[in-house]
Coordinates of C-alpha atoms in Angstrom, one line a residue:
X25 CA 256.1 109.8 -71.8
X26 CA 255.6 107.6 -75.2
X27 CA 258.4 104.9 -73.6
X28 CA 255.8 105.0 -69.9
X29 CA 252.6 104.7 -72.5
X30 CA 254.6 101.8 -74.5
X31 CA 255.8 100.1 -71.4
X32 CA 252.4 100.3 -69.6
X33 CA 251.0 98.5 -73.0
X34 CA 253.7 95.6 -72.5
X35 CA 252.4 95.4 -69.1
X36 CA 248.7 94.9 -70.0
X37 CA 249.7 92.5 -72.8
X38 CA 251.4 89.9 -70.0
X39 CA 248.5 90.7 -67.3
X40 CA 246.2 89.8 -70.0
X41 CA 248.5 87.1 -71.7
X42 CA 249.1 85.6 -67.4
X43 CA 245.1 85.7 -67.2
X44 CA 244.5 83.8 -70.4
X45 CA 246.8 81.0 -69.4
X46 CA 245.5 80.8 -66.3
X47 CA 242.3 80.2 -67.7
X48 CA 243.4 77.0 -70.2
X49 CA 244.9 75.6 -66.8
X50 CA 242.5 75.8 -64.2
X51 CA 239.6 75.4 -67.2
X52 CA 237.6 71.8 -65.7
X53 CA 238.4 68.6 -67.9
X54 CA 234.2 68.1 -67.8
X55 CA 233.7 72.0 -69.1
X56 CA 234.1 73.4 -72.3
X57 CA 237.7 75.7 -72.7
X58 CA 236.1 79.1 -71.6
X59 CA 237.9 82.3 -71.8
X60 CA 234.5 84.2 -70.8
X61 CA 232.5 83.3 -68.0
X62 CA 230.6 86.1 -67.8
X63 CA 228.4 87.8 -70.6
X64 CA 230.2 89.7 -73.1
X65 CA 228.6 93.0 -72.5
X66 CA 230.0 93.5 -69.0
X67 CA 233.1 90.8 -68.9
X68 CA 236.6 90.2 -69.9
X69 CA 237.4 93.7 -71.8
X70 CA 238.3 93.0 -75.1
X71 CA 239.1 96.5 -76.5
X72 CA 242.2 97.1 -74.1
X73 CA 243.6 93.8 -74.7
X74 CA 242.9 94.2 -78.4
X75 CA 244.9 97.6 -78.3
X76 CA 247.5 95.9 -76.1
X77 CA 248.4 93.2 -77.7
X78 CA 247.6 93.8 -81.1
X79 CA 251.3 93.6 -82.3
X80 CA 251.4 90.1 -80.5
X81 CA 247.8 88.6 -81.6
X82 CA 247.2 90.7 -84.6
X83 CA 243.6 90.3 -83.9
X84 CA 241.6 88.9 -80.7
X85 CA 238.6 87.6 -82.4
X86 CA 240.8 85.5 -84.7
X87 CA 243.1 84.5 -81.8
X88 CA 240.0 82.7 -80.4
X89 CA 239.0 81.5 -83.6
X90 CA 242.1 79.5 -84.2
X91 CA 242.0 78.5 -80.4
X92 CA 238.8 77.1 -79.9
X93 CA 238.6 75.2 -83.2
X94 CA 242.1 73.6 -83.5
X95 CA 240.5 70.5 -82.8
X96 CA 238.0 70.6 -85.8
X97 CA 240.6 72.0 -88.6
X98 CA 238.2 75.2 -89.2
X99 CA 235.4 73.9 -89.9
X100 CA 233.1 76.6 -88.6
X101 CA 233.0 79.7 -90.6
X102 CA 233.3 82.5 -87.8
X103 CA 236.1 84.3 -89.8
X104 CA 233.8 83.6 -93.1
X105 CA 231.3 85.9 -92.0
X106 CA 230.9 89.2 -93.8
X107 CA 232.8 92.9 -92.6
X108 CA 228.9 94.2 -92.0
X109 CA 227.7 90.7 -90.3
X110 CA 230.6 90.9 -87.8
X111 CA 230.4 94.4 -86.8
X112 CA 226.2 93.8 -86.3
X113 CA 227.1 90.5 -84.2
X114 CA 230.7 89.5 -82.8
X115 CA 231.5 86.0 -81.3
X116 CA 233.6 86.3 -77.9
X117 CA 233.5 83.0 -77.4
X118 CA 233.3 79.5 -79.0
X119 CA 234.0 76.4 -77.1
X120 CA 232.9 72.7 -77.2
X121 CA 230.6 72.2 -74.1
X122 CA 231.0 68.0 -72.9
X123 CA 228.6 65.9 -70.7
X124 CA 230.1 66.3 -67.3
X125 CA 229.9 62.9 -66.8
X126 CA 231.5 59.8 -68.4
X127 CA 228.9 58.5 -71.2
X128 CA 228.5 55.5 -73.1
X129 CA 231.3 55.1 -75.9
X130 CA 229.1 53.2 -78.2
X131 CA 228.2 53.3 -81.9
X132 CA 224.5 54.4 -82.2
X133 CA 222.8 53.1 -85.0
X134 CA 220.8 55.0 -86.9
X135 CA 217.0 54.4 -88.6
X136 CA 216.4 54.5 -92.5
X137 CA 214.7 57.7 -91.1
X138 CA 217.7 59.1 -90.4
X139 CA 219.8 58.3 -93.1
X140 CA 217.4 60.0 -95.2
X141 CA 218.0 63.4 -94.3
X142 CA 221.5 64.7 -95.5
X143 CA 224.1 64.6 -92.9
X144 CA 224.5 68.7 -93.1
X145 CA 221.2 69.5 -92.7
X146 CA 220.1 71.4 -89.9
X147 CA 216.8 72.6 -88.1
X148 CA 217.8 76.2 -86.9
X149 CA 216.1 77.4 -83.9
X150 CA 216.0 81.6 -82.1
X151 CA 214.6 82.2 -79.3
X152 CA 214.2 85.4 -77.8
X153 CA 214.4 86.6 -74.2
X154 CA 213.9 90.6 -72.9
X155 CA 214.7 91.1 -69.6
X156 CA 212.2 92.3 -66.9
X157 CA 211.3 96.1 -66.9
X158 CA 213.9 98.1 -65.3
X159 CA 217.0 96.0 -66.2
X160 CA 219.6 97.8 -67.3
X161 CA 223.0 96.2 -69.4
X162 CA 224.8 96.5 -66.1
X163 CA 222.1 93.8 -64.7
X164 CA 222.5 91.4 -67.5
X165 CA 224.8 88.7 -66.2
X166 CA 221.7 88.1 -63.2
X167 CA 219.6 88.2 -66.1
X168 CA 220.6 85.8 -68.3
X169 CA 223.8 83.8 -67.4
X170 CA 226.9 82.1 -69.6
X171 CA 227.9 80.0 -66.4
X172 CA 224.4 78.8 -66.2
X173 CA 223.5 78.2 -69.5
X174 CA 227.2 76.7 -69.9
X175 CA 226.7 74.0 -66.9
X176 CA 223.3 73.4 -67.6
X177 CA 224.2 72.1 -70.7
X178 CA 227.0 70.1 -69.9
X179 CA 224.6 68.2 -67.4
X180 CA 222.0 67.7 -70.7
X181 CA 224.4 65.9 -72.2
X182 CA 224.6 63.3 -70.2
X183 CA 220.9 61.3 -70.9
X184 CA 221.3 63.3 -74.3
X185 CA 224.8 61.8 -75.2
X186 CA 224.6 61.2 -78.5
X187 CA 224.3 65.0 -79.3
X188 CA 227.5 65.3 -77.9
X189 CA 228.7 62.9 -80.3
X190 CA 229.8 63.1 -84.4
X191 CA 229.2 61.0 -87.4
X192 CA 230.8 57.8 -87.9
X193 CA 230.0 54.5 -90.1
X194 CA 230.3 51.1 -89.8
X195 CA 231.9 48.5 -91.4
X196 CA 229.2 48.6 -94.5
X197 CA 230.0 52.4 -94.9
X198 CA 226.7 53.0 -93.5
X199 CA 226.5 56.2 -91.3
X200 CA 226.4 56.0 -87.7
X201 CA 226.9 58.4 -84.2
X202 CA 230.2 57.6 -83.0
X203 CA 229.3 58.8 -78.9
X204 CA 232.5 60.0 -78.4
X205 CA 231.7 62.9 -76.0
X206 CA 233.5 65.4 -78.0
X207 CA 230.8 67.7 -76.8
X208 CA 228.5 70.4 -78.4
X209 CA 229.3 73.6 -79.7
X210 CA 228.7 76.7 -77.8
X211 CA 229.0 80.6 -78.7
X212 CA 228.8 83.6 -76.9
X213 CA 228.2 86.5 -79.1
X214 CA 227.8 90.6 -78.3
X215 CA 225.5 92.5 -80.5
X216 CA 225.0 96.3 -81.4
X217 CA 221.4 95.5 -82.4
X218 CA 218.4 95.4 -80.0
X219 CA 215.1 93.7 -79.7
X220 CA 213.6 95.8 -82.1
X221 CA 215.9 94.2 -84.9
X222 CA 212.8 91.2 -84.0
X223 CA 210.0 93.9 -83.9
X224 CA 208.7 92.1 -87.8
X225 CA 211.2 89.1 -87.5
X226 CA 211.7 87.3 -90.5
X227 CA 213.3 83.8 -91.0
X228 CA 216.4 84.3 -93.5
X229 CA 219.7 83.2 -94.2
X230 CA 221.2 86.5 -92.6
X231 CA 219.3 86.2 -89.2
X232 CA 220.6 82.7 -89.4
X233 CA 224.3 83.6 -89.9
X234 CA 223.9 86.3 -87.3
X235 CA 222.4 84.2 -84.4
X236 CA 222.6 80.5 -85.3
X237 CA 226.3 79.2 -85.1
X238 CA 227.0 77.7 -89.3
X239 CA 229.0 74.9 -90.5
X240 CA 230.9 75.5 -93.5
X241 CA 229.7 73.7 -96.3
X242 CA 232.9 71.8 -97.1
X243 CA 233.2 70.5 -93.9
X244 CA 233.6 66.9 -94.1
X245 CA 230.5 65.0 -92.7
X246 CA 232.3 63.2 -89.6
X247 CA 233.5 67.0 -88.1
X248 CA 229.7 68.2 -88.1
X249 CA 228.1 68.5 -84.6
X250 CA 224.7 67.3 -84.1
X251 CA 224.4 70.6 -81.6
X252 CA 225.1 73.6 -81.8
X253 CA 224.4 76.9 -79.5
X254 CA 224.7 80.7 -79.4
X255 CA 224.2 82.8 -76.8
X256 CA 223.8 86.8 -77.8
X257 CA 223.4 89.7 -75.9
X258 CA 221.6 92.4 -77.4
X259 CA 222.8 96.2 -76.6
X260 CA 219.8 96.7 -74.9
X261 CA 220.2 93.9 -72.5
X262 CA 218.3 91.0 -74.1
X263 CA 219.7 87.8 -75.4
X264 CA 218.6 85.9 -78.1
X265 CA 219.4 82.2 -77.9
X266 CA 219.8 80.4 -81.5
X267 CA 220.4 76.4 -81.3
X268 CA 221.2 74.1 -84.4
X269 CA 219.8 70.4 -84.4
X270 CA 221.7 68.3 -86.8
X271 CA 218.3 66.8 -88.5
X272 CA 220.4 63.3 -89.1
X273 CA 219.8 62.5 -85.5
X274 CA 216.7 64.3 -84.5
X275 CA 213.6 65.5 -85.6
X276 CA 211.6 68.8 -84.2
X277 CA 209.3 66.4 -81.8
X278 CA 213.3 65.4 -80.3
X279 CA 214.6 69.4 -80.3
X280 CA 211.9 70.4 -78.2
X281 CA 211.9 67.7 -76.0
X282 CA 216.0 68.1 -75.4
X283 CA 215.2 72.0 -74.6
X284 CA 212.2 71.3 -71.7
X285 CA 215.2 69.0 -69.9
X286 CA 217.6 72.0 -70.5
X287 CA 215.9 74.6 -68.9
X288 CA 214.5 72.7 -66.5
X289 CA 218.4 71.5 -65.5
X290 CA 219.1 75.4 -65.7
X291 CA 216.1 76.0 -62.9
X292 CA 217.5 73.4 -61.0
X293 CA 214.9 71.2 -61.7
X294 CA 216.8 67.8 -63.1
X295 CA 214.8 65.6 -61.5
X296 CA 211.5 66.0 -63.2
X297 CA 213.5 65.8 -67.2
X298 CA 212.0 62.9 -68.9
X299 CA 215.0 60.4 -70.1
X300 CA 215.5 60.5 -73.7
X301 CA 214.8 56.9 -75.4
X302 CA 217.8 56.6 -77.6
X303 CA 217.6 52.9 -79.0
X304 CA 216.3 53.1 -82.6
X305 CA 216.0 49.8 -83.6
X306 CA 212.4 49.8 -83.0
X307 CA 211.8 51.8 -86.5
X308 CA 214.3 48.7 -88.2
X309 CA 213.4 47.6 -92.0
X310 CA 211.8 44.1 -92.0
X311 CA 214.1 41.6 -92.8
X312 CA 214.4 40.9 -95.8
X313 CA 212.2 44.0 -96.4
X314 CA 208.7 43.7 -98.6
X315 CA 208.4 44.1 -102.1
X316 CA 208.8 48.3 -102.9
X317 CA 205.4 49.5 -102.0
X318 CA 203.2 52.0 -105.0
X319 CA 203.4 54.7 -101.7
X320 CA 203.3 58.3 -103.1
X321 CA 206.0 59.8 -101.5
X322 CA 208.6 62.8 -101.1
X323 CA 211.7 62.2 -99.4
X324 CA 212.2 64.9 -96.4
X325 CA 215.5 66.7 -96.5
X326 CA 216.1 66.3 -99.7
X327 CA 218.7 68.2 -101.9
X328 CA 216.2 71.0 -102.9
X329 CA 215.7 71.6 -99.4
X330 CA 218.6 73.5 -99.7
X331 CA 218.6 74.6 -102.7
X332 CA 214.7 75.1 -103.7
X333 CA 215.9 75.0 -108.0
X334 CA 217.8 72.7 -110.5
X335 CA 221.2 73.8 -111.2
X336 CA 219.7 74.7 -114.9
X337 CA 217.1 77.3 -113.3
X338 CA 218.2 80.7 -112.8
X339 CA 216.5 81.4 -108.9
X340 CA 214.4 84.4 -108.8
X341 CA 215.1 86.9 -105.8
X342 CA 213.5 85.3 -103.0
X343 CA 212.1 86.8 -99.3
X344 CA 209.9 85.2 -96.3
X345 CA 207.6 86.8 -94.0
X346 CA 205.6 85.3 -91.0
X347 CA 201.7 86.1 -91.4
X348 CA 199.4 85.3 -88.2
X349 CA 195.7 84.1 -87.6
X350 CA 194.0 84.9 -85.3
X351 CA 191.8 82.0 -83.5
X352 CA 188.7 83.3 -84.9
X353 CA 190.1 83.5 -88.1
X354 CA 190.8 79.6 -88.1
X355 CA 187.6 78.9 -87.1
X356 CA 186.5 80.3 -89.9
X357 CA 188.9 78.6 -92.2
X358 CA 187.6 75.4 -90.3
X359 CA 183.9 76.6 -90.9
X360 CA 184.2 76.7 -95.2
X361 CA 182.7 74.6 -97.1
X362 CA 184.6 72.6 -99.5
X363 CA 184.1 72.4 -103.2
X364 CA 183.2 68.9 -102.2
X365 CA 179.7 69.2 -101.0
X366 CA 180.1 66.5 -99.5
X367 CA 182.3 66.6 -97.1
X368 CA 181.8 67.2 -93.2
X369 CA 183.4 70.2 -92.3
X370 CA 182.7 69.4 -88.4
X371 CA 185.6 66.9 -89.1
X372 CA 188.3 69.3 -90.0
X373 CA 190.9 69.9 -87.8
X374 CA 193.2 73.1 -87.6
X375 CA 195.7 71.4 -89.4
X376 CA 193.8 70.8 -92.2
X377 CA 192.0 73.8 -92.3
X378 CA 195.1 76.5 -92.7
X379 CA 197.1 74.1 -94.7
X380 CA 194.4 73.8 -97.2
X381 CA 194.0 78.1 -97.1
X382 CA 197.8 78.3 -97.7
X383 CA 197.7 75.3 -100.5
X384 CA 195.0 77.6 -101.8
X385 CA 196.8 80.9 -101.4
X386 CA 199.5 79.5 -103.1
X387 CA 198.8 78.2 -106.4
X388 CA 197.0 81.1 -106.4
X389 CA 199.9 83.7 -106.0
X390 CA 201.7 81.2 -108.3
X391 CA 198.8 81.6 -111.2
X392 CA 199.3 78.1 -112.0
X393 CA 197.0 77.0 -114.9
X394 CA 193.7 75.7 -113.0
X395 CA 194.2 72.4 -114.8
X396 CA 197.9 72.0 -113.4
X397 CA 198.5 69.2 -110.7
X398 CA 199.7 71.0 -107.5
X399 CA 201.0 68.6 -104.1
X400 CA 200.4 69.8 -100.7
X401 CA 203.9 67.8 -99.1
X402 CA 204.4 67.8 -95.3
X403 CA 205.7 65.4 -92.4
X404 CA 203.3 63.4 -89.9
X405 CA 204.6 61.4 -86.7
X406 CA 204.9 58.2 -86.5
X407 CA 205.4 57.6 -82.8
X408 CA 201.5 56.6 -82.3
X409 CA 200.6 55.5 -85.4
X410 CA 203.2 52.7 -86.4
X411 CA 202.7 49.2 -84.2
X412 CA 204.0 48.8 -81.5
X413 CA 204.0 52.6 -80.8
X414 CA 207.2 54.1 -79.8
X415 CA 207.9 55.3 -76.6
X416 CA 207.0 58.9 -75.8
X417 CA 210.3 60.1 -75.5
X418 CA 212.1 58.1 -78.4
X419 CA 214.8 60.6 -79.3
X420 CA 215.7 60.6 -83.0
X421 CA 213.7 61.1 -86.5
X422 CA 210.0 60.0 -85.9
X423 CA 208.7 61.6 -89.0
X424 CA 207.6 59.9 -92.6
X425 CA 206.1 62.1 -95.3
X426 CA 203.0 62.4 -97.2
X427 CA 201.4 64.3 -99.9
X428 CA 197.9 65.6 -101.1
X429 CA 197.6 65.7 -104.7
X430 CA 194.9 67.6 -106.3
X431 CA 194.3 69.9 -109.6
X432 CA 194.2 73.5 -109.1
X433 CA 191.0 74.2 -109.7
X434 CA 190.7 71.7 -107.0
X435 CA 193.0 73.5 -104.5
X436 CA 191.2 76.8 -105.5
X437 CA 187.6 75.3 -104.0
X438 CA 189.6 74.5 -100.8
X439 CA 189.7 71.0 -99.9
X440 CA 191.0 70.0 -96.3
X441 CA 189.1 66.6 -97.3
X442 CA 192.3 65.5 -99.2
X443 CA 194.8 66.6 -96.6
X444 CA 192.8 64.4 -94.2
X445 CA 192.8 61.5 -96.3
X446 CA 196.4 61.9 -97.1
X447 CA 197.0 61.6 -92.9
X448 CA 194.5 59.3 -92.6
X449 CA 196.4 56.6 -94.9
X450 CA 199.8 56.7 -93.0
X451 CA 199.8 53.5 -90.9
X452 CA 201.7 50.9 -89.7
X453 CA 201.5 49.0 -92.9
X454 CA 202.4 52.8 -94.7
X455 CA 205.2 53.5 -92.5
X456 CA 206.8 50.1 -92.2
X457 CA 207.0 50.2 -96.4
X458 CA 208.2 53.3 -96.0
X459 CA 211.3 51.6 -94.2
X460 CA 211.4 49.2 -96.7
X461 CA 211.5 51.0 -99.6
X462 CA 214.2 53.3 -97.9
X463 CA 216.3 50.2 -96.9
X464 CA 216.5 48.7 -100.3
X465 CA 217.2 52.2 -102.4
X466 CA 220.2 54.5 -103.0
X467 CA 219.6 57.1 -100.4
X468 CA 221.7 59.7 -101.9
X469 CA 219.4 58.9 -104.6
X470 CA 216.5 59.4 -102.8
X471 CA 218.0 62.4 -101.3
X472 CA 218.5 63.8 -104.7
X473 CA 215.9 63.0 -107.1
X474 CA 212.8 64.0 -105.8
X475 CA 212.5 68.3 -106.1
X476 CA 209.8 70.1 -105.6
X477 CA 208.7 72.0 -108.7
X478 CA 206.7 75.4 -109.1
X479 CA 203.0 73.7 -108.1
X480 CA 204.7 72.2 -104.8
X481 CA 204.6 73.4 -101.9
X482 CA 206.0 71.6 -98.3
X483 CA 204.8 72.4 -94.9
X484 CA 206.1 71.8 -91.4
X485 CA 204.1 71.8 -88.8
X486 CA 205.0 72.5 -85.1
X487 CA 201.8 73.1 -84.2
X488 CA 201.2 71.3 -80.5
X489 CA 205.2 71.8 -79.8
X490 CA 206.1 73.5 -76.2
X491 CA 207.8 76.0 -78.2
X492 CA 207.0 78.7 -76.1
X493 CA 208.0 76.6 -72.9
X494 CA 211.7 77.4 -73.1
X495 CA 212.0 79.5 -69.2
X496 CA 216.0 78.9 -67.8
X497 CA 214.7 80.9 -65.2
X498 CA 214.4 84.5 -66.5
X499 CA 211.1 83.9 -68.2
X500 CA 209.8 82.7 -71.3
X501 CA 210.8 83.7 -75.0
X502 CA 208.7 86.8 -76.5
X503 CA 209.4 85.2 -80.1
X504 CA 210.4 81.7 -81.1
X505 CA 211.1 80.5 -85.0
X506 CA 213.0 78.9 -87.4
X507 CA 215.9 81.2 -88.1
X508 CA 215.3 80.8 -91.9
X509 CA 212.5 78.4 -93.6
X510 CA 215.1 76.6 -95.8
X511 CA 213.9 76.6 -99.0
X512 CA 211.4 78.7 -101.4
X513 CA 207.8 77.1 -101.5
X514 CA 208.2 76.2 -97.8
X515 CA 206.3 77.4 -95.1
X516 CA 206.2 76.5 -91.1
X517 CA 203.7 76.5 -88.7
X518 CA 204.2 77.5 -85.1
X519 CA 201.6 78.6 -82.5
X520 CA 201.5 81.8 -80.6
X521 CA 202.4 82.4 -77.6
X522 CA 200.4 82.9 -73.9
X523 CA 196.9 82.8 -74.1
X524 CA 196.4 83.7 -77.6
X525 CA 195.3 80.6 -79.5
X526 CA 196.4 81.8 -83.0
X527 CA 199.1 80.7 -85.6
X528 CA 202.5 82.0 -87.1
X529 CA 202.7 80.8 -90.8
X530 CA 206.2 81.8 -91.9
X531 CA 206.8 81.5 -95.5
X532 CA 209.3 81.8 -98.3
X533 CA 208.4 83.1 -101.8
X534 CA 210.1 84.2 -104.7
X535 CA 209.5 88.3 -104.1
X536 CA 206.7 88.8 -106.9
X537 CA 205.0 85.2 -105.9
X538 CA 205.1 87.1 -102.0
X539 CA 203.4 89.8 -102.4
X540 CA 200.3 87.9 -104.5
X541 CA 200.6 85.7 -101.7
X542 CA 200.3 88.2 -99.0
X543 CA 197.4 90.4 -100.8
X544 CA 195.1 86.7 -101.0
X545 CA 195.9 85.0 -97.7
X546 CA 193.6 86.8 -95.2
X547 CA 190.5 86.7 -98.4
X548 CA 188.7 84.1 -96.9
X549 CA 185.6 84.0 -99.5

């Protein structure tokens, strides 16, 4: 009996071993190398082949790990992860996903804009999917399918090519996209966890490691992927879909745009996607640039991004939260009167409004000394305001940065006034010095010399964004955000979803800072 069970194992090990094979040679030279074509919770069954073969493969997660990243020498960390992540989430597949047509081999150039943000930087994005009432797990490759998402991407990359490209430079050492078509990363992940994991979502470096595929930080810069995707099915049949934009070659305005031609490719629907404008030499420096401009500035992306302290502070225990307001509640944010008396409160915009309350909130829950100098720091678009505008669908880093300045006593009598007149001064003349000033300085400098300190905070705003109008086909997301904010003193701004007019704010705090924070931001006296 033990030689039948032993020879019967031996068997399954060379159907499976045949099947695998089989796969690598009939796998399409325009797809990505795709053990899995169906969703993990119903597909190829890995606990029989793990028990099979075991003495051949040891292990059939890292099998795949060392298959699918030969090419990149490791440089993703899915063996890096935790015991307790991987049993919460495991990766069944990881591929590279190519255009599936010839692209341009070019070298795209990119903008001072660009350059400024560090190469490893990346804007982590989860959506969120549940399946109509009634499905069932059995139901969830019609719900939400590999093949399709797989394709659809494939075809994306085609007018998107240069996120299917890596980092390169030219002959001044200046970094570049080499679009070499290596293709985008793509991971299919199984989960014991169900929506209600996403009941009080908050962004954090876990949620990020679980859902959002991670690059290790040693990786050297021309390995790193400007995309990267993860599929996950939930236990309970829903699939949370976490995408990494490398922020080097695109900015938020670029991400969503890149995710309405997706899922419109996935409903079949390529013929109404709006062509990416990839030139960038529209945003050049003037030659020879001007004369360093007095501009008061922050450089986005910069190294506290990532690390939010100096490597002489010791960083307090940190958490984040996302805190909504309701439409009525902005109104009456919009509706205070400033400490100025002067100002017209008809003139302030939503914008203004709950970035002064937060500001406000803040320096509050920071107890900053009332005659301390706070900044309010936070990205505006440039694609109207600099001369001539660029085109609506330029694809790459259309962002500069500004900053409000006030006291705290200041920030305390809320002043939206000053937020306004810190947009209202980024013009053509302000951006193009912008350039300037970028094209004649050390950008690594820049990069690392401006940190935010304890009265500064930074805020992203994706108000306006079609977030919410991410539909493949199986309807659209119950819950989009940023996996994790980035940094402590950051928060992001996101509207909610359907007909409710009101905002997310997710934000990250030191833990004591959070709770002063949370107990002040809905006081609107």
């Amino acid at each position: 009996m033990t030689s039948c069970l032993i020879n019967l194992r031996k068997a399954k090990c060379l159907l499976y071993t045949l099947l695998f094979f089989f796969a690598l040679l009939s796998a399409s030279p325009h797809m990505s190398l795709s053990l899995f074509s169906l969703p993990p919770l119903i597909s190829f069954p890995l606990k029989p082949l793990r028990s099979a073969c075991s003495p051949v493969l040891h292990s059939v997660s890292l099998s795949l790990y060392v298959i699918f990243n030969w090419k990149s020498n490791h440089i993703f960390e899915g063996e890096m992860e935790s015991s307790a992540d991987k049993e919460m989430v495991e990766t069944v597949q990881r591929s590279f996903v190519a255009p599936n047509e010839e692209t341009p081999k070019e070298r795209l150039w990119l903008s001072n804009l660009d350059l400024v943000m560090r190469p490893d930087c990346y804007t982590p994005i989860i959506y969120l999917y549940v399946p109509p009432e009634g499905k069932c797990n059995a139901d969830v490759e019609e719900f939400f399918s590999v093949t399709t998402i797989e394709k659809a991407l494939a075809i994306a990359l085609v007018p998107f090519y240069p996120l299917a490209g890596r980092f390169g430079t030219d002959g001044d050492g200046r970094r570049e996209i080499d679009c070499n078509g290596e293709g985008a990363l793509f991971v299919v992940a199984r989960s014991k966890l169900t929506r209600h994991h996403f009941d009080d979502f908050k962004p954090s470096t876990k949620n990020r490691n679980l859902f959002v595929p991670v690059v290790d930080s040693n990786s050297a810069v021309h390995q790193l992927p400007p995309l990267m995707l993860q599929m996950t099915y939930l236990s309970c049949g829903s699939v949370v879909l976490g995408l990494a934009f490398n922020h080097s070659v695109v900015d938020a305005h670029s991400d969503f745009h890149f995710m309405q031609a997706l899922t419109n490719i996935a409903k079949g629907n390529s013929s109404i996607v709006p062509a990416p404008y990839i030139n960038r030499t529209l945003i050049r420096a003037r030659s020879p640039p001007l004369s360093p401009s007095k501009r008061q500035a922050y450089a986005a992306g910069t190294k506290s991004e990532s690390l939010g302290h100096t490597s002489k502070e010791i960083s307090p225990p940190v958490v984040s939260t996302i805190l909504k307001l309701s439409q009525c509640q902005i109104n009456c944010l919009k509706s205070q009167r400033s400490s100025n008396k002067s100002t017209d409160s008809a003139a302030v915009s939503t914008f203004q409004a709950v970035s002064a309350h937060i500001w406000k909130v803040f320096c509050v829950a920071r107890g900053l000394a009332h005659d301390k100098e706070s900044r309010l720091i936070f990205s505006i678009g440039i694609r109207s305001r600099i001369l001539p505008p660029l085109p609506e669908y330029f694809f790459g880093n259309g962002v500069t940065s500004t900053v409000a300045t006030a006291t705290v006593s200041e920030v305390i009598g809320f002043i939206p006034e000053r937020i306004r007149e810190a947009i209202g001064q980024v013009d053509d003349a302000y951006i193009r010095a912008h350039i300037d000033d970028l094209e004649v300085a050390d950008k690594d400098r820049v990069r690392n010399s401006n940190r935010m300190t304890e009265s500064d905070i930074l805020i992203a705003s994706w108000l306006g964004m079609p977030c919410y109008d991410a539909d493949f086909g199986y309807g659209k997301p119950v819950l989009v955000s940023r996996a994790e904010t980035g940094m402590t003193g950051v928060a992001v701004l996101i509207n909610n979803p359907g007909k409710d007019k009101g905002i997310s704010v997710a934000i990250e705090l030191e833990e004591e800072t959070m709770e002063l924070f949370k107990n002040a931001f809905y006081d609107f006296n």
